[in-house]
């Protein structure tokens, strides 16, 4: 049985990009429908990404801080881990947020059509619900926000339950004794941090010569220095074979730190990146161009090659981050509503919510070098910060990158406890075109970690020279 509905705007996918677009479209008076294959809104980010990982990282942080104060005279003893309770805490956090989105959709009269959608024409999408019910959605404008999925490799037996992607790792079914993280990117390192705190012996294998390859090497250094005590890193090393046997997953590697023999692991988390879902939507039926890898190209108004069809979020390209998708979603909805808006941010921040956090925004030093920018960096080490020393988190740093011709800040990084929270000031400074003097003359509260930003600007100006 099939039924047909008509709408001004249909949004395909209810992740952060999709729900942001739908809510903005509805707020601007457009009749809006969301098509989502899952039963909850929020997409990867809320259900199996940003939010559950942060709920678990919160647990991990508390464990590590308890260990730290134990060496300063307050001892809590070894943690007792109750996986069921941790899981229900995480599920509670997800439920609170996805439930909230459901309420926000209802309030705006945004209709949700549950099911898997595929284009059947330039103005129609067919949706097949879990119960087989088919709905045809006819639309004036569509916004594709179908996101991405973990990359799989042909030589890995992904069907074995001991081989995980990030979604499996977030399920927290067990704590493997020996866990291999394949890929030294943000997602793998965050999940590794959680499992190490809960008792796993964690090893990280990464093909390149540094983990978090997008960030500058000096920025990643404090993280590696600290995590060397908790992880075994195998850099410039590649996995060549993975075999599932009864007693474990055997992984062969080659490269600089490769063990001579295949190693046995209790679980392997494959975290080597994410692939866009562009090829799964029958977009060709609407005439929308999808590239080889599954990305959909758009202009700065988020328009695809078909004028009334837009695309936003992970499916349009890097950085695959929730906050990028949210802003793109707003632009797409506003353009449909007739506003002359563009997605044109100067910078998009990136944060690894690891221990310590590694965060950066704007140009990295290697990008500045590659673009031939006349730049200079200034760093304020947290070993000179009263607040960091008092809080026992002095293994961090705040780095700013300046355009030497204009003294404007063009990039920055904060590594350390809550570094990602401090990064906001640098992002704003870049968007507002601040120069070193603006930052140095801004009165930052003392003792805070954020005063390190003003102090880094003073280092650039030459008024601080006596740093450790
Ligand atoms: P998605 O969130 O992927 O949503 C797409 C939605 O479309 C899904 O709900 C999917 O079910 C639906 N869909 C797809 N195809 C169809 C179809 N044919 N029919 C119906 N529905 C369909 N980003 C951050 O910014 N900060 C973080 O801390 C962070 N942590 C992360 C941690 C992990 C473990 C992972 C995996 C990702 C993390 N990310 C983080 C990335 C972030 O989750 C994504 O960038 C973000 O979710 C992308 O949003 P989106 O709306 O483009 O797509």
Coordinates of C-alpha atoms and ligand atoms in Angstrom, one line a residue:
X1 CA 0.0 0.0 0.0
X2 CA 1.4 3.4 -0.9
X3 CA 0.4 6.9 0.1
X4 CA 1.5 10.2 -1.3
X5 CA 2.3 13.5 0.5
X6 CA 3.4 16.8 -0.8
X7 CA 5.6 19.4 0.9
X8 CA 7.5 22.6 0.2
X9 CA 10.7 21.2 1.7
X10 CA 11.8 17.6 2.3
X11 CA 15.0 16.9 4.3
X12 CA 16.6 13.5 3.7
X13 CA 18.3 12.5 6.9
X14 CA 17.9 13.7 10.5
X15 CA 21.4 14.2 11.7
X16 CA 22.7 17.6 13.0
X17 CA 22.8 19.0 9.4
X18 CA 19.3 17.6 8.5
X19 CA 17.4 18.6 11.7
X20 CA 19.0 22.0 11.8
X21 CA 17.9 22.6 8.2
X22 CA 14.4 21.3 8.8
X23 CA 13.9 23.4 12.0
X24 CA 15.2 26.5 10.3
X25 CA 13.0 25.9 7.2
X26 CA 9.9 25.5 9.5
X27 CA 10.8 28.6 11.5
X28 CA 10.9 30.5 8.2
X29 CA 7.3 29.4 7.5
X30 CA 8.0 26.6 5.1
X31 CA 6.0 23.3 5.2
X32 CA 8.7 20.7 6.0
X33 CA 9.1 17.0 6.1
X34 CA 12.1 15.0 7.5
X35 CA 12.7 11.4 6.1
X36 CA 14.8 9.3 8.5
X37 CA 15.4 5.6 8.4
X38 CA 16.0 5.3 12.1
X39 CA 13.3 5.7 14.8
X40 CA 15.0 8.6 16.5
X41 CA 16.2 12.0 15.2
X42 CA 19.8 13.1 15.7
X43 CA 21.7 11.0 13.2
X44 CA 25.2 9.6 13.8
X45 CA 26.1 12.5 16.1
X46 CA 23.4 12.1 18.8
X47 CA 22.9 8.3 18.5
X48 CA 26.3 6.8 17.7
X49 CA 28.8 9.6 17.5
X50 CA 29.6 12.9 19.3
X51 CA 27.2 12.5 22.2
X52 CA 27.6 8.9 23.4
X53 CA 31.4 9.2 22.9
X54 CA 31.4 12.3 25.1
X55 CA 29.3 10.6 27.8
X56 CA 31.8 7.8 27.9
X57 CA 34.8 10.2 27.8
X58 CA 33.3 11.9 30.8
X59 CA 33.4 8.6 32.8
X60 CA 37.0 8.1 31.6
X61 CA 38.0 11.6 32.7
X62 CA 36.6 11.1 36.2
X63 CA 38.5 7.9 36.5
X64 CA 41.8 9.5 35.4
X65 CA 41.3 12.5 37.7
X66 CA 40.6 10.2 40.7
X67 CA 43.9 8.4 39.9
X68 CA 45.7 11.8 39.7
X69 CA 44.5 13.1 43.1
X70 CA 45.4 9.7 44.6
X71 CA 49.0 10.8 44.3
X72 CA 48.2 14.0 46.1
X73 CA 46.8 12.6 49.2
X74 CA 43.2 11.7 48.4
X75 CA 42.8 8.0 47.5
X76 CA 39.6 6.5 46.1
X77 CA 41.0 3.0 45.4
X78 CA 40.6 1.1 42.1
X79 CA 37.4 1.9 40.2
X80 CA 34.6 -0.8 40.2
X81 CA 33.2 -0.9 36.7
X82 CA 29.5 -1.7 36.2
X83 CA 29.1 -1.8 32.4
X84 CA 25.3 -2.1 32.6
X85 CA 25.1 1.2 34.6
X86 CA 27.6 3.0 32.3
X87 CA 25.6 1.9 29.3
X88 CA 22.3 3.1 30.8
X89 CA 23.9 6.5 31.7
X90 CA 25.0 6.8 28.1
X91 CA 21.6 5.7 26.8
X92 CA 19.9 8.2 29.1
X93 CA 22.0 11.0 27.7
X94 CA 21.1 10.0 24.1
X95 CA 17.4 9.6 25.0
X96 CA 17.2 13.0 26.6
X97 CA 18.7 14.7 23.6
X98 CA 16.9 12.7 20.8
X99 CA 13.6 13.0 22.7
X100 CA 14.2 16.8 22.9
X101 CA 14.6 16.9 19.1
X102 CA 11.4 15.0 18.7
X103 CA 9.6 17.6 20.8
X104 CA 11.2 20.4 18.8
X105 CA 10.0 18.9 15.6
X106 CA 6.5 18.5 16.9
X107 CA 6.4 22.1 18.1
X108 CA 7.3 23.3 14.7
X109 CA 4.9 20.9 13.0
X110 CA 7.8 19.3 11.1
X111 CA 6.4 15.9 9.9
X112 CA 8.7 12.9 10.3
X113 CA 8.4 10.1 7.8
X114 CA 10.2 7.0 9.1
X115 CA 12.0 4.8 6.5
X116 CA 14.7 4.6 3.9
X117 CA 14.3 7.2 1.2
X118 CA 15.5 7.1 -2.4
X119 CA 14.9 9.5 -5.2
X120 CA 12.4 8.4 -7.9
X121 CA 12.4 11.7 -9.8
X122 CA 13.5 15.3 -9.6
X123 CA 10.5 16.1 -7.4
X124 CA 9.8 12.8 -5.6
X125 CA 11.3 10.4 -3.0
X126 CA 10.0 7.0 -2.2
X127 CA 10.3 6.0 1.4
X128 CA 10.1 2.4 2.6
X129 CA 9.4 2.1 6.3
X130 CA 10.6 -0.7 8.6
X131 CA 7.1 -2.3 8.3
X132 CA 7.2 -2.2 4.5
X133 CA 4.8 0.7 4.2
X134 CA 5.7 2.9 1.2
X135 CA 5.2 6.6 1.2
X136 CA 5.9 8.9 -1.8
X137 CA 7.0 12.4 -0.8
X138 CA 6.5 15.0 -3.6
X139 CA 8.5 18.1 -2.9
X140 CA 9.3 21.6 -4.3
X141 CA 12.8 21.6 -2.7
X142 CA 14.9 18.8 -1.2
X143 CA 17.9 19.0 1.2
X144 CA 20.1 15.9 1.1
X145 CA 21.6 15.3 4.6
X146 CA 22.2 11.6 4.5
X147 CA 25.6 11.7 6.2
X148 CA 28.3 9.1 6.2
X149 CA 29.3 5.6 7.5
X150 CA 32.5 4.0 8.7
X151 CA 34.9 2.9 5.9
X152 CA 35.4 -0.9 5.7
X153 CA 38.4 -2.7 4.0
X154 CA 38.0 -5.8 1.9
X155 CA 40.7 -7.8 3.7
X156 CA 39.1 -7.4 7.1
X157 CA 36.4 -9.8 8.2
X158 CA 34.1 -7.1 9.5
X159 CA 31.3 -9.6 10.1
X160 CA 33.2 -11.0 13.1
X161 CA 31.7 -9.4 16.3
X162 CA 35.2 -8.8 17.7
X163 CA 36.0 -6.5 14.8
X164 CA 34.4 -3.2 15.7
X165 CA 33.5 0.1 14.0
X166 CA 32.8 3.1 16.2
X167 CA 29.1 2.1 16.6
X168 CA 30.1 -1.3 18.0
X169 CA 32.7 0.3 20.3
X170 CA 30.1 2.7 21.7
X171 CA 27.8 -0.3 22.6
X172 CA 30.3 -1.1 25.4
X173 CA 29.3 -4.8 25.4
X174 CA 32.6 -5.9 27.0
X175 CA 36.0 -4.6 28.0
X176 CA 38.5 -6.5 25.8
X177 CA 41.8 -7.3 27.5
X178 CA 43.9 -6.4 24.5
X179 CA 42.4 -3.9 22.0
X180 CA 43.9 -2.7 18.8
X181 CA 42.8 0.6 17.4
X182 CA 43.4 0.7 13.7
X183 CA 43.9 4.4 12.7
X184 CA 45.3 7.2 14.8
X185 CA 42.5 9.7 14.0
X186 CA 40.2 11.5 16.5
X187 CA 37.5 8.8 16.7
X188 CA 39.9 5.9 17.3
X189 CA 41.8 7.8 19.9
X190 CA 38.7 8.9 21.8
X191 CA 37.4 5.4 22.0
X192 CA 40.8 4.1 22.9
X193 CA 40.9 6.6 25.8
X194 CA 37.6 5.3 27.1
X195 CA 38.5 1.6 26.9
X196 CA 42.0 2.1 28.4
X197 CA 40.4 3.9 31.4
X198 CA 38.0 0.9 31.8
X199 CA 40.8 -1.6 31.8
X200 CA 41.8 -2.5 28.3
X201 CA 45.4 -2.6 27.1
X202 CA 45.3 -0.4 24.1
X203 CA 47.6 -0.4 21.1
X204 CA 47.3 2.2 18.2
X205 CA 48.5 1.4 14.7
X206 CA 48.8 4.4 12.3
X207 CA 50.3 4.5 8.8
X208 CA 51.5 8.1 9.0
X209 CA 54.3 9.4 11.2
X210 CA 51.9 11.1 13.7
X211 CA 48.5 10.5 15.2
X212 CA 45.8 13.2 14.6
X213 CA 47.5 13.9 11.3
X214 CA 45.5 17.0 10.5
X215 CA 47.0 18.9 13.5
X216 CA 50.6 20.3 13.7
X217 CA 53.2 17.9 15.2
X218 CA 54.1 20.2 18.1
X219 CA 50.4 20.4 19.0
X220 CA 50.0 16.6 19.2
X221 CA 53.2 16.2 21.2
X222 CA 51.8 16.9 24.7
X223 CA 49.0 14.4 24.0
X224 CA 51.5 11.7 22.8
X225 CA 53.8 12.4 25.8
X226 CA 51.0 11.8 28.2
X227 CA 49.3 8.9 26.3
X228 CA 52.6 7.1 25.8
X229 CA 52.0 5.9 29.4
X230 CA 48.6 4.5 28.5
X231 CA 48.8 3.5 24.8
X232 CA 51.3 1.6 22.8
X233 CA 51.7 3.6 19.6
X234 CA 52.9 2.0 16.4
X235 CA 53.5 4.8 13.9
X236 CA 54.5 4.5 10.2
X237 CA 53.1 1.0 10.5
X238 CA 50.4 -0.6 8.3
X239 CA 48.0 -3.5 8.9
X240 CA 48.4 -6.0 6.1
X241 CA 46.2 -8.9 7.2
X242 CA 43.5 -9.6 9.7
X243 CA 42.3 -13.1 10.6
X244 CA 39.5 -14.1 12.9
X245 CA 40.4 -17.3 14.8
X246 CA 38.6 -18.9 17.7
X247 CA 41.0 -17.6 20.3
X248 CA 41.2 -14.0 19.0
X249 CA 41.8 -11.7 16.0
X250 CA 45.2 -12.1 14.5
X251 CA 46.7 -8.9 12.9
X252 CA 49.8 -8.8 10.8
X253 CA 51.5 -5.5 10.3
X254 CA 54.5 -4.1 8.4
X255 CA 56.5 -0.9 8.9
X256 CA 58.6 0.9 11.4
X257 CA 57.0 -0.5 14.6
X258 CA 55.5 -3.7 13.2
X259 CA 55.8 -6.7 15.5
X260 CA 57.6 -9.6 13.7
X261 CA 54.7 -12.0 14.2
X262 CA 50.9 -11.5 13.8
X263 CA 49.5 -10.3 17.1
X264 CA 46.5 -11.7 18.8
X265 CA 43.9 -9.2 20.0
X266 CA 40.6 -9.6 21.9
X267 CA 39.0 -6.9 19.7
X268 CA 40.0 -4.6 16.9
X269 CA 38.4 -1.2 16.4
X270 CA 38.7 -0.2 12.7
X271 CA 38.7 3.7 12.7
X272 CA 40.2 4.6 9.4
X273 CA 37.7 7.3 8.3
X274 CA 34.2 7.7 7.1
X275 CA 32.6 7.4 3.6
X276 CA 29.7 9.6 2.5
X277 CA 26.3 7.9 1.7
X278 CA 25.8 9.7 -1.6
X279 CA 25.7 6.5 -3.7
X280 CA 22.9 5.0 -1.6
X281 CA 20.1 7.5 -2.5
X282 CA 19.4 6.8 -6.2
X283 CA 20.3 10.5 -6.6
X284 CA 20.7 9.9 -10.4
X285 CA 16.9 9.6 -10.7
X286 CA 16.8 13.3 -9.7
X287 CA 19.8 14.2 -11.9
X288 CA 22.0 15.0 -8.8
X289 CA 25.7 14.4 -9.5
X290 CA 27.5 12.2 -7.0
X291 CA 31.3 11.8 -7.3
X292 CA 33.3 8.6 -7.3
X293 CA 33.6 8.5 -3.5
X294 CA 29.9 9.3 -2.8
X295 CA 30.3 13.0 -2.1
X296 CA 27.8 15.6 -3.5
X297 CA 29.3 18.9 -4.7
X298 CA 27.5 22.1 -3.9
X299 CA 28.0 25.8 -4.3
X300 CA 28.3 28.2 -1.3
X301 CA 24.5 28.3 -1.0
X302 CA 24.6 24.5 -0.6
X303 CA 22.9 24.0 -4.0
X304 CA 23.7 20.8 -6.0
X305 CA 23.8 20.8 -9.8
X306 CA 20.0 20.6 -9.6
X307 CA 18.8 24.1 -8.6
X308 CA 16.0 23.0 -6.2
X309 CA 18.0 20.2 -4.5
X310 CA 20.6 21.1 -1.8
X311 CA 23.1 19.0 0.1
X312 CA 24.6 19.5 3.5
X313 CA 26.7 17.9 6.2
X314 CA 29.1 14.9 5.9
X315 CA 27.8 14.1 2.5
X316 CA 29.2 17.3 0.9
X317 CA 32.8 16.8 2.2
X318 CA 35.4 17.5 4.9
X319 CA 35.6 18.4 7.6
X320 CA 33.0 15.8 8.6
X321 CA 31.9 17.6 11.7
X322 CA 28.5 18.2 13.3
X323 CA 28.9 22.0 13.7
X324 CA 29.9 22.4 10.0
X325 CA 26.7 20.5 9.0
X326 CA 24.5 22.6 11.3
X327 CA 25.7 25.9 9.7
X328 CA 25.3 24.4 6.2
X329 CA 21.8 23.3 7.1
X330 CA 20.8 26.8 8.2
X331 CA 22.1 28.3 4.9
X332 CA 20.2 25.8 2.8
X333 CA 16.9 26.5 4.5
X334 CA 17.5 30.2 4.4
X335 CA 18.3 30.1 0.7
X336 CA 15.1 28.1 0.0
X337 CA 13.2 30.8 2.0
X338 CA 14.5 33.4 -0.4
X339 CA 17.4 34.8 1.7
X340 CA 20.7 35.7 0.0
X341 CA 22.8 33.7 2.5
X342 CA 26.1 31.8 1.9
X343 CA 28.1 29.2 3.8
X344 CA 31.4 31.1 4.0
X345 CA 33.1 30.7 7.4
X346 CA 36.7 31.8 7.8
X347 CA 37.4 28.8 10.0
X348 CA 35.9 25.6 11.4
X349 CA 37.3 24.3 14.7
X350 CA 38.4 20.7 15.2
X351 CA 38.7 19.0 18.6
X352 CA 39.9 15.6 19.8
X353 CA 38.3 15.1 23.1
X354 CA 41.2 13.0 24.3
X355 CA 43.3 13.3 27.5
X356 CA 44.5 16.0 27.1
X357 CA 42.2 17.5 24.5
X358 CA 43.9 18.5 21.2
X359 CA 42.1 21.3 19.5
X360 CA 42.9 23.7 16.6
X361 CA 41.2 26.2 14.4
X362 CA 42.1 28.2 11.3
X363 CA 45.4 27.7 9.5
X364 CA 47.8 25.1 10.9
X365 CA 51.5 25.8 10.6
X366 CA 51.9 23.2 7.9
X367 CA 49.0 24.8 5.9
X368 CA 50.5 28.3 6.4
X369 CA 53.8 27.0 5.1
X370 CA 52.2 25.2 2.1
X371 CA 50.3 28.4 1.2
X372 CA 53.4 30.5 1.4
X373 CA 51.9 32.7 4.2
X374 CA 54.4 35.0 5.9
X375 CA 53.6 33.8 9.4
X376 CA 55.0 33.5 12.9
X377 CA 53.9 31.4 15.8
X378 CA 53.8 32.2 19.6
X379 CA 53.3 29.5 22.2
X380 CA 52.4 29.8 25.9
X381 CA 53.2 26.6 27.7
X382 CA 50.8 25.6 30.4
X383 CA 53.8 24.8 32.6
X384 CA 53.9 28.6 33.1
X385 CA 50.1 28.8 33.9
X386 CA 49.2 29.1 37.6
X387 CA 45.8 27.6 37.0
X388 CA 47.2 24.7 35.1
X389 CA 49.8 24.0 37.8
X390 CA 47.1 24.3 40.6
X391 CA 44.9 21.9 38.7
X392 CA 47.6 19.4 37.9
X393 CA 47.2 19.8 34.2
X394 CA 50.3 21.7 33.2
X395 CA 51.1 19.4 30.2
X396 CA 49.3 21.6 27.7
X397 CA 50.0 24.6 25.6
X398 CA 48.3 27.4 23.8
X399 CA 49.6 28.3 20.4
X400 CA 48.7 31.2 18.1
X401 CA 49.7 31.7 14.5
X402 CA 49.9 35.3 13.2
X403 CA 50.2 36.8 9.8
X404 CA 53.4 38.7 10.1
X405 CA 52.4 41.5 7.7
X406 CA 49.2 42.4 9.5
X407 CA 49.8 40.9 13.0
X408 CA 46.3 39.3 12.6
X409 CA 45.7 35.9 14.2
X410 CA 45.1 33.3 11.4
X411 CA 45.3 30.1 13.4
X412 CA 45.6 28.6 16.8
X413 CA 45.6 25.5 18.9
X414 CA 45.0 24.6 22.5
X415 CA 46.1 21.3 24.0
X416 CA 45.2 20.5 27.5
X417 CA 42.3 19.9 29.9
X418 CA 39.2 21.5 28.4
X419 CA 41.3 22.9 25.5
X420 CA 38.4 22.5 23.2
X421 CA 36.4 24.9 25.4
X422 CA 39.1 27.5 25.2
X423 CA 39.4 27.3 21.5
X424 CA 36.2 29.3 21.0
X425 CA 38.0 32.5 21.7
X426 CA 40.6 31.9 19.0
X427 CA 37.9 31.0 16.5
X428 CA 36.0 34.3 17.2
X429 CA 39.3 36.3 17.1
X430 CA 40.0 34.9 13.6
X431 CA 36.4 35.6 12.4
X432 CA 36.5 39.1 13.7
X433 CA 40.0 39.8 12.2
X434 CA 41.7 40.4 15.6
X435 CA 45.4 41.1 15.7
X436 CA 47.9 40.3 18.5
X437 CA 47.2 43.6 20.3
X438 CA 43.5 43.0 20.5
X439 CA 44.1 39.7 22.2
X440 CA 47.0 40.9 24.4
X441 CA 44.9 44.0 25.6
X442 CA 41.8 41.9 26.3
X443 CA 41.7 41.5 30.1
X444 CA 41.5 37.8 30.7
X445 CA 40.5 36.6 34.2
X446 CA 43.2 35.2 36.5
X447 CA 43.8 32.4 37.3
X448 CA 42.2 30.8 34.2
X449 CA 43.4 28.6 31.5
X450 CA 42.0 31.0 28.9
X451 CA 44.4 33.7 30.0
X452 CA 47.0 31.6 28.1
X453 CA 45.5 33.0 24.9
X454 CA 46.2 36.6 25.9
X455 CA 49.6 35.6 27.2
X456 CA 50.5 33.8 23.9
X457 CA 49.6 37.1 22.1
X458 CA 52.0 38.9 24.5
X459 CA 54.7 36.3 23.6
X460 CA 54.2 37.3 20.0
X461 CA 54.5 40.9 20.8
X462 CA 57.7 40.3 22.7
X463 CA 56.5 41.4 26.1
X464 CA 56.9 38.0 27.6
X465 CA 60.3 36.4 27.1
X466 CA 61.1 34.4 30.2
X467 CA 59.1 31.2 29.6
X468 CA 60.1 27.7 30.8
Ligands
LIG1 P1 24.5 12.0 10.0 O1 24.7 12.5 11.4 O2 25.3 10.9 9.5 O3 23.0 11.8 9.8 C1 22.5 11.3 8.6 C2 21.2 10.7 8.8 O4 20.6 10.3 7.6 C3 21.2 9.4 9.6 O5 20.3 9.5 10.7 C4 20.8 8.3 8.7 O6 20.1 7.3 9.3 C5 20.0 9.1 7.7 N1 19.9 8.5 6.4 C6 20.9 8.2 5.5 N2 20.5 7.7 4.4 C7 19.1 7.7 4.5 C8 18.1 7.3 3.6 N3 18.4 6.8 2.4 N4 16.8 7.4 4.0 C9 16.5 7.9 5.3 N5 17.5 8.3 6.1 C10 18.8 8.2 5.7 N6 31.5 15.5 15.1 C11 31.7 16.6 15.8 O7 31.5 17.7 15.4 N7 32.1 16.5 17.2 C12 32.4 15.3 17.7 O8 32.7 15.2 18.9 C13 32.2 14.1 16.9 N8 32.3 12.9 17.5 C14 32.1 11.8 16.7 C15 32.3 10.5 17.3 C16 32.0 9.4 16.6 C17 32.2 8.1 17.2 C18 31.6 9.5 15.2 C19 31.3 8.3 14.4 C20 31.4 10.7 14.6 C21 31.7 11.9 15.4 N9 31.5 13.2 14.8 C22 31.7 14.3 15.6 C23 31.1 13.4 13.4 C24 29.6 13.7 13.4 O9 28.9 12.7 14.0 C25 29.2 13.9 12.0 O10 30.0 14.9 11.4 C26 27.7 14.4 11.9 O11 26.9 13.4 12.5 C27 27.3 14.6 10.5 O12 26.0 15.0 10.4 P2 25.1 14.8 9.2 O13 23.8 15.4 9.6 O14 25.7 15.2 8.0 O15 24.9 13.2 9.0

